[in-house]
Coordinates of C-alpha atoms in Angstrom, one line a residue:
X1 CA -7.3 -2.1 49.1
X2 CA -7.7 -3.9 45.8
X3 CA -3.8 -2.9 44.7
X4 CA -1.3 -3.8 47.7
X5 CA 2.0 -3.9 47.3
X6 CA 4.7 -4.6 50.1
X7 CA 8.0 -3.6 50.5
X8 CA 8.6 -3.9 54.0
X9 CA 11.2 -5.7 55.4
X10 CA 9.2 -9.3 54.9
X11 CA 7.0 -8.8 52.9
X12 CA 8.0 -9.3 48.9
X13 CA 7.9 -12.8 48.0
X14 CA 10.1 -12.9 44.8
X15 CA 13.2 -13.4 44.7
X16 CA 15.2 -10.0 46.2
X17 CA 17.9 -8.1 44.6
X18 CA 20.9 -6.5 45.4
X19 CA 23.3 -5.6 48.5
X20 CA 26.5 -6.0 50.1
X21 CA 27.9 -4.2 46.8
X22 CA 28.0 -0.6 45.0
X23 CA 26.7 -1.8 42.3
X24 CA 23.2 -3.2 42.8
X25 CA 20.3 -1.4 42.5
X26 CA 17.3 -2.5 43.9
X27 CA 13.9 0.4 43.5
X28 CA 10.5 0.0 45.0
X29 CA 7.6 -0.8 45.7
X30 CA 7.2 0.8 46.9
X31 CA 7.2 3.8 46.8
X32 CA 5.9 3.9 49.9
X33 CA 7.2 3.2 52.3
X34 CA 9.8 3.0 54.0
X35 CA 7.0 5.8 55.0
X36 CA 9.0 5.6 56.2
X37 CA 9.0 3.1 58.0
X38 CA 5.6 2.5 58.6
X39 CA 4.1 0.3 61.3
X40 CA 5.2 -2.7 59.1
X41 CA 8.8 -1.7 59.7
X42 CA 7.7 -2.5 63.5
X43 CA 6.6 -5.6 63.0
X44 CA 9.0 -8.7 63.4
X45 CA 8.9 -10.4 60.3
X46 CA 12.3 -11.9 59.6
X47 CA 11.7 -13.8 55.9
X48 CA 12.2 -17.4 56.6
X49 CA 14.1 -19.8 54.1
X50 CA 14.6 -23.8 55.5
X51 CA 14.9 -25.4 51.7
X52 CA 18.6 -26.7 50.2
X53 CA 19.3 -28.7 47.2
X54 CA 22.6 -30.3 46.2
X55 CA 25.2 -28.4 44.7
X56 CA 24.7 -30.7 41.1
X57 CA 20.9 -29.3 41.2
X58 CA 22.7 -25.7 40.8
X59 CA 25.2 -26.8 38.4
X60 CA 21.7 -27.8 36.1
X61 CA 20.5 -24.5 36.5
X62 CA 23.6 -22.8 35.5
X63 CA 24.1 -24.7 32.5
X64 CA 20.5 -23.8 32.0
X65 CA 21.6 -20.3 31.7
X66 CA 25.0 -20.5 29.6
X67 CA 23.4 -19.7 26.5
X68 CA 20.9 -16.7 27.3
X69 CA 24.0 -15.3 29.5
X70 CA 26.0 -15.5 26.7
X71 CA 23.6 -13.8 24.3
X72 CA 23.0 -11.0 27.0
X73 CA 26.7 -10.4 27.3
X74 CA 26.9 -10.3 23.8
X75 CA 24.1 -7.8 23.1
X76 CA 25.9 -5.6 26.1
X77 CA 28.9 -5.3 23.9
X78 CA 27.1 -3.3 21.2
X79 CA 28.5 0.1 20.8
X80 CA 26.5 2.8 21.4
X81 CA 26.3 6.5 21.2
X82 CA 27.8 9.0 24.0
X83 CA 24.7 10.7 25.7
X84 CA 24.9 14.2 25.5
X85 CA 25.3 16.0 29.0
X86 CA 22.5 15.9 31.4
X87 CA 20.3 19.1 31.5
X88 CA 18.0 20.6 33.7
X89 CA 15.2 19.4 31.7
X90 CA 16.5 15.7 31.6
X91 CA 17.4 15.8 35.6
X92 CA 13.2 17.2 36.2
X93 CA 12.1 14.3 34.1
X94 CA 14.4 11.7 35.8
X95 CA 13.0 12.6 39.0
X96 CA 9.4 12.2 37.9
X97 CA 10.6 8.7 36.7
X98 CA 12.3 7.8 39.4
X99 CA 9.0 8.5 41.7
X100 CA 6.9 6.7 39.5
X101 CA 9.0 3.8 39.4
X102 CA 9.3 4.3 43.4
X103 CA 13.0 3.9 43.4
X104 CA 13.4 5.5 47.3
X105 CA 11.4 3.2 48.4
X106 CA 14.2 0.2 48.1
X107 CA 16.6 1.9 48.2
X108 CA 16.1 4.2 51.5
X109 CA 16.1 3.1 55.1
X110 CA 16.7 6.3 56.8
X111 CA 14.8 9.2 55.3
X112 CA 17.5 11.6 56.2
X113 CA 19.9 9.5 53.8
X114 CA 17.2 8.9 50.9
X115 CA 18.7 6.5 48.2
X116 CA 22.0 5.5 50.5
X117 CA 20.4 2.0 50.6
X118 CA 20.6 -0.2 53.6
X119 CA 16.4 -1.2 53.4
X120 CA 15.8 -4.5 54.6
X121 CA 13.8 -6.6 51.7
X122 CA 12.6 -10.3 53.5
X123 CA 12.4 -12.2 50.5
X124 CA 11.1 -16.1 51.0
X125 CA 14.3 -17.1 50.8
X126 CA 17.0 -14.8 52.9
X127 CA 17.0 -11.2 53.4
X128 CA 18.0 -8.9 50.6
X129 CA 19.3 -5.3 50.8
X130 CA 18.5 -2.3 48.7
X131 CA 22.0 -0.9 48.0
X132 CA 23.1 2.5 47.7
X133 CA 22.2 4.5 44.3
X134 CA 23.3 7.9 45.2
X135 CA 26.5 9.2 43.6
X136 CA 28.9 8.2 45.7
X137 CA 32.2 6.8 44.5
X138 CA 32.8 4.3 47.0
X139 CA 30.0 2.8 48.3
X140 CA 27.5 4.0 45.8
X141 CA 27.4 4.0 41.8
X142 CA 29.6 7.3 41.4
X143 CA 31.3 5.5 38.9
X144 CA 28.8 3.3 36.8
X145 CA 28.7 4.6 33.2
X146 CA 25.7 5.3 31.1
X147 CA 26.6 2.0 29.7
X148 CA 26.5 0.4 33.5
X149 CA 22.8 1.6 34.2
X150 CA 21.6 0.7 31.3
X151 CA 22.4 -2.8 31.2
X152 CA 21.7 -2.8 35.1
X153 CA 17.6 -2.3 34.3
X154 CA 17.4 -3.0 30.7
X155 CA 19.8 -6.7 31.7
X156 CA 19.7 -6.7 35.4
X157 CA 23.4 -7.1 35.1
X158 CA 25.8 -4.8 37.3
X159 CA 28.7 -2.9 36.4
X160 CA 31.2 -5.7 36.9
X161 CA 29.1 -8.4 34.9
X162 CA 27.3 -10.0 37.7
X163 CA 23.7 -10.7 38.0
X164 CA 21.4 -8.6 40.5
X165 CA 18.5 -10.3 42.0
X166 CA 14.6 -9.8 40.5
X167 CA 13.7 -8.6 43.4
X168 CA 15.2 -5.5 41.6
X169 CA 12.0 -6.1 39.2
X170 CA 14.8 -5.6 35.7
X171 CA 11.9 -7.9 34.1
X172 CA 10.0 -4.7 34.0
X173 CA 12.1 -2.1 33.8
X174 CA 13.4 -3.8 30.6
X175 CA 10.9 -2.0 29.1
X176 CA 11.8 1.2 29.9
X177 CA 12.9 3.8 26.8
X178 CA 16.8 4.4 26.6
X179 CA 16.1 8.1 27.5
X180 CA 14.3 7.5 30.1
X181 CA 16.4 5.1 32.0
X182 CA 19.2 7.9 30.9
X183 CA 17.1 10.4 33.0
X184 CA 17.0 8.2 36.3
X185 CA 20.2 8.3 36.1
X186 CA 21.0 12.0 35.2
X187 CA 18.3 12.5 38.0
X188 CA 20.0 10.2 40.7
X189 CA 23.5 11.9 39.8
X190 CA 22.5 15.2 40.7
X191 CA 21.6 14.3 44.6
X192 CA 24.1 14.5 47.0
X193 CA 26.6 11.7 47.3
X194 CA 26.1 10.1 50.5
X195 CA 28.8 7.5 51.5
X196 CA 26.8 4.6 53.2
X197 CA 28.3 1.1 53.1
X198 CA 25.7 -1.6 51.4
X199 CA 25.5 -5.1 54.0
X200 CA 25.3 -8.3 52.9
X201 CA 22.9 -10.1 51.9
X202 CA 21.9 -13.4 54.2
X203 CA 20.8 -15.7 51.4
X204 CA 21.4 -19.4 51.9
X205 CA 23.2 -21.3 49.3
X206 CA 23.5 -21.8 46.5
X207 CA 21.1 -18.9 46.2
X208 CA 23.8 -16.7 46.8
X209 CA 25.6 -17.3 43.8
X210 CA 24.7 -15.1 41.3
X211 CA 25.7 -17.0 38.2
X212 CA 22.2 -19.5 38.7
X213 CA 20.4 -16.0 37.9
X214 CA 21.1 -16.7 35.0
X215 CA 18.8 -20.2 34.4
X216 CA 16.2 -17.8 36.3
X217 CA 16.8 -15.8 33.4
X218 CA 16.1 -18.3 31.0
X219 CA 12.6 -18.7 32.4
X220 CA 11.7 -15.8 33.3
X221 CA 12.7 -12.9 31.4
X222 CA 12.4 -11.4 27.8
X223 CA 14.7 -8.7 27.3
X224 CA 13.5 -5.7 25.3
X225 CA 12.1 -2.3 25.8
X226 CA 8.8 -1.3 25.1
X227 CA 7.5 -1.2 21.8
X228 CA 4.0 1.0 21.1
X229 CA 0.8 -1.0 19.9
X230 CA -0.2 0.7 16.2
X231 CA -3.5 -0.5 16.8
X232 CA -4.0 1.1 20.3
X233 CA -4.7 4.7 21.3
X234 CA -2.0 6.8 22.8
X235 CA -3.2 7.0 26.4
X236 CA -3.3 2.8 26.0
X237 CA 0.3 3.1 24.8
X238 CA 1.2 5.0 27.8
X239 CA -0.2 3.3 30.0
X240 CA 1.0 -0.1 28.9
X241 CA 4.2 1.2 29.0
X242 CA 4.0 2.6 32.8
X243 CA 2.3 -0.3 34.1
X244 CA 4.4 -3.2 32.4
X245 CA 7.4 -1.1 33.2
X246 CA 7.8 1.9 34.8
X247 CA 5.5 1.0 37.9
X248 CA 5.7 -2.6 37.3
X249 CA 2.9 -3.2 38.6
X250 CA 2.7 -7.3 37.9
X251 CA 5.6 -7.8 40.3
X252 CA 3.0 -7.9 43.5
X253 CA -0.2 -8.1 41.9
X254 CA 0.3 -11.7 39.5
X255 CA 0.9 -15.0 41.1
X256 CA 4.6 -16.5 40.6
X257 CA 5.0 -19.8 39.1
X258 CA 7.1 -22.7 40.0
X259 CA 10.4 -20.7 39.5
X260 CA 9.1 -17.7 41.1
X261 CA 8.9 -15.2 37.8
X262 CA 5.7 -13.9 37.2
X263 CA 2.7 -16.4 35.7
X264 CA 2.1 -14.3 32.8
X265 CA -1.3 -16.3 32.2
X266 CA -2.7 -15.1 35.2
X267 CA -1.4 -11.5 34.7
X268 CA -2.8 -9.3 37.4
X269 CA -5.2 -11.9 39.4
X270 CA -3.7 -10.9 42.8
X271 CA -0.8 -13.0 44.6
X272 CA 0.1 -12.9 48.2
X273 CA 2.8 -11.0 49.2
X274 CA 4.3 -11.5 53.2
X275 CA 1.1 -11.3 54.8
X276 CA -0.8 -9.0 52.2
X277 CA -2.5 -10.0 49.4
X278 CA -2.4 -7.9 46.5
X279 CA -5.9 -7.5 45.5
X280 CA -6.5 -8.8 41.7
X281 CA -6.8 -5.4 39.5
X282 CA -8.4 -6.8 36.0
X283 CA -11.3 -5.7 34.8
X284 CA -13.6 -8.8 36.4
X285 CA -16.9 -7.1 38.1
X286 CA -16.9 -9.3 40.3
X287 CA -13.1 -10.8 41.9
X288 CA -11.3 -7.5 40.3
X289 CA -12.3 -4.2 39.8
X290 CA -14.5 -3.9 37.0
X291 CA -17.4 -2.7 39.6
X292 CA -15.2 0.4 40.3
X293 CA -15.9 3.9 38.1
X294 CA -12.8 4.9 36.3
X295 CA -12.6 8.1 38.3
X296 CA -12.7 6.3 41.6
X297 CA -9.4 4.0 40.3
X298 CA -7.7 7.3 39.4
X299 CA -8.4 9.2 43.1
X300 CA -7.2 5.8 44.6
X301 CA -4.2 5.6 43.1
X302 CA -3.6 9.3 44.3
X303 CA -5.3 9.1 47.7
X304 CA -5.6 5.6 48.7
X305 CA -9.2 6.0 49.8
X306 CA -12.6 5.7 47.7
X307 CA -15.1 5.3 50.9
X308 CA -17.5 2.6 50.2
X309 CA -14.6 0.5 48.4
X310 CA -11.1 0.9 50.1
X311 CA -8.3 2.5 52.0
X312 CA -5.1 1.4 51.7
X313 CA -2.8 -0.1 54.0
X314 CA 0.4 -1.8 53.8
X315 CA 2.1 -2.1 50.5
X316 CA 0.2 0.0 48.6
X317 CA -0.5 2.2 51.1
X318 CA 3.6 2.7 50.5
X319 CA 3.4 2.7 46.8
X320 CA 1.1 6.0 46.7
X321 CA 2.6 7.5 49.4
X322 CA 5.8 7.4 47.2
X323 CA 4.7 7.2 44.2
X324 CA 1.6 7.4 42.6
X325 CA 0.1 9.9 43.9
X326 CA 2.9 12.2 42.0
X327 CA 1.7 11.1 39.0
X328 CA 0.1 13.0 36.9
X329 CA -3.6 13.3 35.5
X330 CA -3.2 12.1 31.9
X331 CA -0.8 9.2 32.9
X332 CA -3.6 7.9 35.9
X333 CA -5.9 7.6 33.2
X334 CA -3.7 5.9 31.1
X335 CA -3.2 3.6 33.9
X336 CA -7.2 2.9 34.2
X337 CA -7.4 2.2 30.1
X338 CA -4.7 -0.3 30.2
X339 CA -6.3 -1.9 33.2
X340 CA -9.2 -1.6 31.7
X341 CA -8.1 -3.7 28.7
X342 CA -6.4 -6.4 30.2
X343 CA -7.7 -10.1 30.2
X344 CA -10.0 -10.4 33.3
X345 CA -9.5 -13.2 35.8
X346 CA -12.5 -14.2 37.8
X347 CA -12.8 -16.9 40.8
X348 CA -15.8 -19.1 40.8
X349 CA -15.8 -18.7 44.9
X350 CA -16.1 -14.8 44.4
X351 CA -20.1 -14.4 44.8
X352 CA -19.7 -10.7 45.0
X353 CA -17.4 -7.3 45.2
X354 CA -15.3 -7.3 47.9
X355 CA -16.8 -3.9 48.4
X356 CA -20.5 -5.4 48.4
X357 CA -20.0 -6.8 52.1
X358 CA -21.2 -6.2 55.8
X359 CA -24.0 -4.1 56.9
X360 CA -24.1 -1.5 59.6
X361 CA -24.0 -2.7 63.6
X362 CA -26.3 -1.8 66.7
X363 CA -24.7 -3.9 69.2
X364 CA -22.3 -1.6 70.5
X365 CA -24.7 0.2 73.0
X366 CA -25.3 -2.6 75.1
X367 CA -21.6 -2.8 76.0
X368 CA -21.3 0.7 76.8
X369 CA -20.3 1.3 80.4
X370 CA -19.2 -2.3 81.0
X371 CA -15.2 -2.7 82.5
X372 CA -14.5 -4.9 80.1
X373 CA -15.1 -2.9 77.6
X374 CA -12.2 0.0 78.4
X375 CA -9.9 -3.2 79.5
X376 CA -9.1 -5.4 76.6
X377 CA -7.7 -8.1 78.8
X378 CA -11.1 -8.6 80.6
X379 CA -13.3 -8.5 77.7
X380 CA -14.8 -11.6 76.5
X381 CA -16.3 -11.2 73.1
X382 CA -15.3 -9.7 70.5
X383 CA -17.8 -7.3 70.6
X384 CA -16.2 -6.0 73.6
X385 CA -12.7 -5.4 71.9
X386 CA -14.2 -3.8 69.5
X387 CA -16.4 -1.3 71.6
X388 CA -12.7 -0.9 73.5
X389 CA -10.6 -0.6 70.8
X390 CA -12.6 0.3 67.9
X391 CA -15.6 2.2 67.9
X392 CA -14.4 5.7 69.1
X393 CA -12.4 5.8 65.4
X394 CA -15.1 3.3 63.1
X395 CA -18.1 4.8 65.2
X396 CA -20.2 2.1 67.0
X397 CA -22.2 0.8 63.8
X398 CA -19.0 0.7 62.1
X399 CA -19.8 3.0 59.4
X400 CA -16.8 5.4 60.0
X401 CA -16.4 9.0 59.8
X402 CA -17.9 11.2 57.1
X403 CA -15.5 11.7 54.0
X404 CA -14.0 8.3 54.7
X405 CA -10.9 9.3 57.1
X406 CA -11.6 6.3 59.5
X407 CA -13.3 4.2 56.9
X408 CA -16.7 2.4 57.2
X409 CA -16.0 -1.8 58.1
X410 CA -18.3 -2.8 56.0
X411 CA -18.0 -1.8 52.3
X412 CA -14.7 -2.0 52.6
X413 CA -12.5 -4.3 50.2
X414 CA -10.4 -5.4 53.1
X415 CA -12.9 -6.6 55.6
X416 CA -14.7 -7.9 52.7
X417 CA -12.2 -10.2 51.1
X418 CA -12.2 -13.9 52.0
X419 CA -9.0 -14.1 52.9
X420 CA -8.9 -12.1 56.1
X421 CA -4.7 -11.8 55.6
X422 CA -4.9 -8.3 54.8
X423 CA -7.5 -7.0 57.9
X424 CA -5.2 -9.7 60.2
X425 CA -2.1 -6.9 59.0
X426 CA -4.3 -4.0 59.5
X427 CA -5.3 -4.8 63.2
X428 CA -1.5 -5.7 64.0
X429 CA 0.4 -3.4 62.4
X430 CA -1.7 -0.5 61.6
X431 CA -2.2 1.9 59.0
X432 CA 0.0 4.9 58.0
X433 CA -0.6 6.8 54.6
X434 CA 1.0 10.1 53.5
X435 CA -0.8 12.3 51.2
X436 CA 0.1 15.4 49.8
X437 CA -2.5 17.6 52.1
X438 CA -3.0 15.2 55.0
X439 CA -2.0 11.4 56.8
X440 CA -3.9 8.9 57.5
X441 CA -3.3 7.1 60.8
X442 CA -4.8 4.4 62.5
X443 CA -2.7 2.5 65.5
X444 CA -1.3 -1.3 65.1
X445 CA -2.6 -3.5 67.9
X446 CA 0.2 -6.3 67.6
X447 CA 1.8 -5.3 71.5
X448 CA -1.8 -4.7 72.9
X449 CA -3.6 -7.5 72.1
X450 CA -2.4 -11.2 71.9
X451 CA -3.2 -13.5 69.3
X452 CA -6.3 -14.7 70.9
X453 CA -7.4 -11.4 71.3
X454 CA -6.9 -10.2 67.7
X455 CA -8.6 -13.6 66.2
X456 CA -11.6 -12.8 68.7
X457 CA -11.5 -9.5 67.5
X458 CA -11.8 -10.0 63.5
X459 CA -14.1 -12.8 63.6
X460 CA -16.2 -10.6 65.0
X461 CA -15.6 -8.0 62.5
X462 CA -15.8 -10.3 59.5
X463 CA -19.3 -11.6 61.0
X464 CA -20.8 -7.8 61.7
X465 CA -19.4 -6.3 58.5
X466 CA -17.3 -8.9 56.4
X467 CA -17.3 -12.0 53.9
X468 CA -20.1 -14.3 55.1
X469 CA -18.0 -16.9 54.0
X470 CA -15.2 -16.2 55.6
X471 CA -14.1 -19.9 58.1
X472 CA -13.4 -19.1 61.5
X473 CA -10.2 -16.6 62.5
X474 CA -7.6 -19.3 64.5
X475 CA -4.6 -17.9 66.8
X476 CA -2.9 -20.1 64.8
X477 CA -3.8 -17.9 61.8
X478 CA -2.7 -14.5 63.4
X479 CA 0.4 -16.0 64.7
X480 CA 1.6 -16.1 61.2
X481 CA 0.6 -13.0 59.9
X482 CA 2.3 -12.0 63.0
X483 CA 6.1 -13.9 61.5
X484 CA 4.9 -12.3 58.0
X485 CA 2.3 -14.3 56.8
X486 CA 1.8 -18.4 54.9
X487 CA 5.3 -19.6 53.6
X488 CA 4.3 -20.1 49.8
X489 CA 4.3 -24.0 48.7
X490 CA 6.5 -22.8 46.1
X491 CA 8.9 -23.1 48.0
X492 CA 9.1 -26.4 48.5
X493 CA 8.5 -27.3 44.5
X494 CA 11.3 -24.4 43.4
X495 CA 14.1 -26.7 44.0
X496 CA 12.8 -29.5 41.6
X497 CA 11.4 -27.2 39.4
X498 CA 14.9 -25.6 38.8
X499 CA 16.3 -29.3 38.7
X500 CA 14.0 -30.3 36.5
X501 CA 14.5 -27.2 34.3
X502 CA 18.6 -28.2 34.6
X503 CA 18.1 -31.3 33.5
X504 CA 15.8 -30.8 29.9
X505 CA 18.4 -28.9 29.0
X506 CA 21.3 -30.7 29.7
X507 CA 19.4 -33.0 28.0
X508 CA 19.4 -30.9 25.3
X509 CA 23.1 -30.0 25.0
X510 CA 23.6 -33.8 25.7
X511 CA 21.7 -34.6 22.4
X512 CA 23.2 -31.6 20.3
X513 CA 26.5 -32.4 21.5
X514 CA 26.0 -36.3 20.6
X515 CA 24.5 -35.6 16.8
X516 CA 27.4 -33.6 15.5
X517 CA 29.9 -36.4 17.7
X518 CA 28.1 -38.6 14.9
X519 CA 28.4 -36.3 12.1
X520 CA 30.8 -37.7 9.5
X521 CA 34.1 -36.0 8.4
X522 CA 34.0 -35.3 4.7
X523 CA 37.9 -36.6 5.1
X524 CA 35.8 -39.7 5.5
X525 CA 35.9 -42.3 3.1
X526 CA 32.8 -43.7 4.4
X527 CA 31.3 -40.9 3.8
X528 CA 31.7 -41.0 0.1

C-alpha cells in the first residue's frame, strides 16, 4: 500500500486538532475510516505523551508567535463581500469537496451521527477529538459565519479567535479557493443538525494552550490559497491544487521535522504514522512509485488493489473508502501528473520495488494434516501458523486468489517493504476496505495469536515472500505495533526545538528593542 494514511484513534503523528468546543473543525484522513471503525478502531492504541518543559520554554514560543498572530488577525479583519445564498448547485459541489477532502472521516464516530464529531485522533502527544461540524447551534457550528469558516481552513483560527490544532491539516486547506471552501460549508449546512456535545481534549500542558499555536505557526505555515502555475498544463494545475490542498496529501505521506510541520525538503518520501508507514509516492522507480503505470495509480486510488503491487489496509485503506474513490476520472489523473512531477526521493538501502519481492511457496503440503496446524497454540514454526491461519485465504504458495481479492504475499508492497510495521498492523488488526461494488475483508489476529506467535508468523512470511533484508521480527517489535507503533524521537528534540526557536527570537526582539532604546532624540542636542 504505497499511500497509507491513518486516522484511527492512534495513529496520526502530528499534532491533533480540535475538540471539547463548537467551534473546531477537524476533517480526515481519512476519509476512510472511521469505516467505520475498522479493525484499527479495535485495537488498543491509546497515543502516549511522557515529555514536559517549563512553563518559560512556552512563554519563548509564544512570543515567537506575537507577530505572525498579529498579522493573521489583521488580514482576518479585511472586509469582504456577502456570499450570495447557497444553491443547489453550490451544496452538490460542496459535498464532492467535502469527500475529497475526507471531512467525515474526523469528524464522525458513529456512522448514524455522520459529522457530529466525537472521533478519537491519538496524536503523539494526548488525544484529540474531531468536533462536531453539522449545523447545530449549540454544540455544533450553526452559528459560524461565512467569515468564521473561512478563516477556520484558510487561518486555522476558530470563530472566537482561538487557534485549532494542525492536526486539522489548515496548512493545506489554506490553499483551498474562497468558493470552494464556501461550498463545504453551504454543503455541511444543508445536513441535519445533530446536537452532540464535543469532549475534551486530554493534552498535557502547556500543549493545551492554544496561544503557543501560534510560534507553530511561525514555523510551519504560509498562509495563502492556491495560485495556478502559467507554465503548467491544466490537469497539473488541478492536480496540484487537490493534492497540496484539498486531499492534503503531504500531511501522512512527508516526514515532520523538529517542530512537527511537514519537512518540505523531503515532500512525499513516506513518514510513519502510529504503526503504518505511509509509503513514499514520488516518482523514484525504485523507493517510490515510478515503477507503477499511471493507470494502475489511478484504479488504486479508486480500489485500493493493483494485484502484483498492493492492497490497502489501514489509513489508506480509510482514505479511499471515504474519499478517493468518489473522485472523479479527470481529477485521478490530475493526481498521477502532479505526482508524477514532483521531486523524487530515493533511499540508497532500497535495492528494489517493494513490489519486486518474494517468490511463490511449496512448503505448505508437508504440514497438511498435522494438529498443529488447525491449533495455532501447538504449532511450532511459522510455517505451521501460516498453513493454520493463512493459506485457506492466500492459497498455500501464497499467491492469492485470482483477480487479487485475497492478494498474493509476495509481490505485494507491504510484505515487501523493509520495514515490516505495516504487515505487523495487517496481521493484528486486519483489513477492511469498502468499495462502491464490493468489501474487502480479511480478519485481525491481535486476540488469537500472542506476540510470539505473530513475530513467528511474519518472519516466516517476510522469508517465503518478503524483503530479504528484512532483520529478524522480535515480540518486542509486535508489542509496539500492538500500543500503536515506535514513539518518534521527535519527541524528545520538540521541546528544545521550540526553546530554541523561543529564544532566536526573543533574541531578536531583544536587539530591535535595544537599537531604537539607543536611537537619539532629534530634541537631542547631542545629536546635532
Amino acid at each position: 500500500m504505497p499511500f497509507a494514511r491513518s486516522r484511527k484513534p492512534v495513529h496520526r503523528q502530528r499534532l491533533g486538532d480540535a475538540g471539547g468546543r463548537h467551534g473546531e473543525l477537524h476533517p480526515d484522513h481519512r476519509g476512510a475510516v472511521p469505516a467505520h471503525r475498522r479493525h484499527l478502531e479495535d485495537s488498543a492504541m491509546t497515543a502516549r505523551s511522557q515529555f514536559t518543559f517549563p512553563r518559560w520554554m512556552a512563554g519563548m514560543v509564544l512570543a515567537a508567535g506575537l507577530a505572525h498572530g498579529a498579522i493573521a488577525a489583521a488580514a482576518d479583519t479585511v472586509a469582504a463581500a456577502p456570499a450570495p445564498a447557497p444553491n443547489a448547485d453550490q451544496i452538490t459541489r460542496g459535498a464532492y469537496l467535502a469527500k475529497a477532502a475526507d471531512c467525515i472521516a474526523c469528524h464522525t464516530v458513529d456512522p448514524a451521527k455522520p459529522f457530529a464529531g466525537g472521533y478519537p485522533l491519538a496524536t503523539p502527544f494526548g488525544t484529540i477529538y474531531g468536533p462536531n461540524i453539522t449545523p447545530d447551534k449549540e454544540t455544533g457550528i450553526g452559528n459560524w459565519s461565512d467569515e468564521d469558516f473561512i478563516r477556520a481552513l484558510h487561518n486555522g483560527i476558530d470563530d472566537e479567535g482561538k487557534h485549532l490544532y494542525p492536526a486539522f491539516p489548515y496548512a493545506s486547506f489554506t490553499k483551498l479557493s474562497r468558493d470552494d471552501v464556501l461550498a463545504i460549508k453551504a454543503y455541511l449546512f444543508s445536513l441535519p443538525p445533530i446536537p452532540q456535545k464535543n469532549l475534551e481534549n486530554k493534552l498535557p500542558f502547556p500543549l493545551n494552550q492554544r496561544w503557543i499555536l501560534a510560534g507553530w505557526n511561525l514555523f510551519n505555515f504560509k498562509p495563502g490559497e492556491w495560485k495556478d502555475d502559467a507554465g503548467k498544463s491544466p490537469e497539473w494545475n488541478r492536480g496540484a491544487y487537490l493534492v497540496e490542498g484539498l486531499a492534503h496529501c503531504q500531511e501522512c505521506h512527508t516526514p515532520r521535522n523538529l517542530t512537527m510541520g511537514v519537512d518540505l525538503k523531503r515532500s512525499f518520501g513516506g513518514a510513519q504514522l502510529g504503526g503504518w508507514t505511509a509509503f513514499n509516492i514520488t516518482p523514484d522507480p525504485v523507493s517510490g512509485i515510478g515503477g507503477w503505470k499511471d493507470e494502475e495509480i489511478v484504479q488504486y486510488l479508486k480500489t485500493g488493489l493493483v494485484p502484483g503491487k498492493a492492497s490497502a489496509a489501514g489509513g489508506m485503506a480509510e482514505a479511499i473508502e471515504h474519499s478517493l474513490q468518489y473522485l472523479s476520472e479527470p481529477d485521478l489523473k490530475a493526481i498521477v501528473a502532479y505526482l508524477r512531477s514532483v521531486p523524487a526521493i530515493s533511499d540508497a538501502a532500497d535495492k528494489k520495488p517493494r513490489y519486486a519481492w518474494g517468490q511463490a511457496a511449496d512448503d505448505d503440503a508437508d504440514l497438511r494434516g498435522v494438529a498443529a496446524v488447525s491449533v495455532s497454540s501447538n504449532a511450532a514454526s511459522g510455517a505451521e501458523l501460516f498453513s493454520g491461519n493463512c493459506a485457506s485465504c492466500h492459497s498455500a504458495s501464497g499467491s492469492g486468489v485470482v483477480g487479487g481479492y485475497y492478494p498474493s504475499l509476495f509481490s505485494n508492497s507491504v510484505v515487501g517493504a523493509r520495514d515490516p510495521g505495516n504487515l505487523l498492523m495487517v496481521i493484528l488488526h486486519g483489513v477492511q476496505r469498502r468499495g462502491k461494488d464490493e468489501q474487502t475483508f480479511m480478519p485481525g489476529f491481535a486476540d488469537h495469536l500472542n506476540d510470539g506467535q505473530v513475530a513467528m508468523l511474519a518472519n516466516y512470511v517476510v522469508k517465503q515472500y518478503g524483503h530479504a533484508d528484512t532483520p529478524p521480527i522480535t515480540p518486542e517489535q509486535v508489542k509496539v505495533q500492538r500500543q500503536g507503533g515506535p514513539v518518534s524521537p521527535m519527541l524528545t528534540l520538540l521541546p528544545w526545538g521550540l526553546g530554541a526557536a523561543g529564544l532566536i527570537v526573543l533574541f531578536i526582539l531583544f536587539s530591535l528593542i535595544m537599537r531604537r532604546g539607543r536611537r537619539p532624540s532629534k530634541d537631542d542636542p547631542a545629536a546635532s
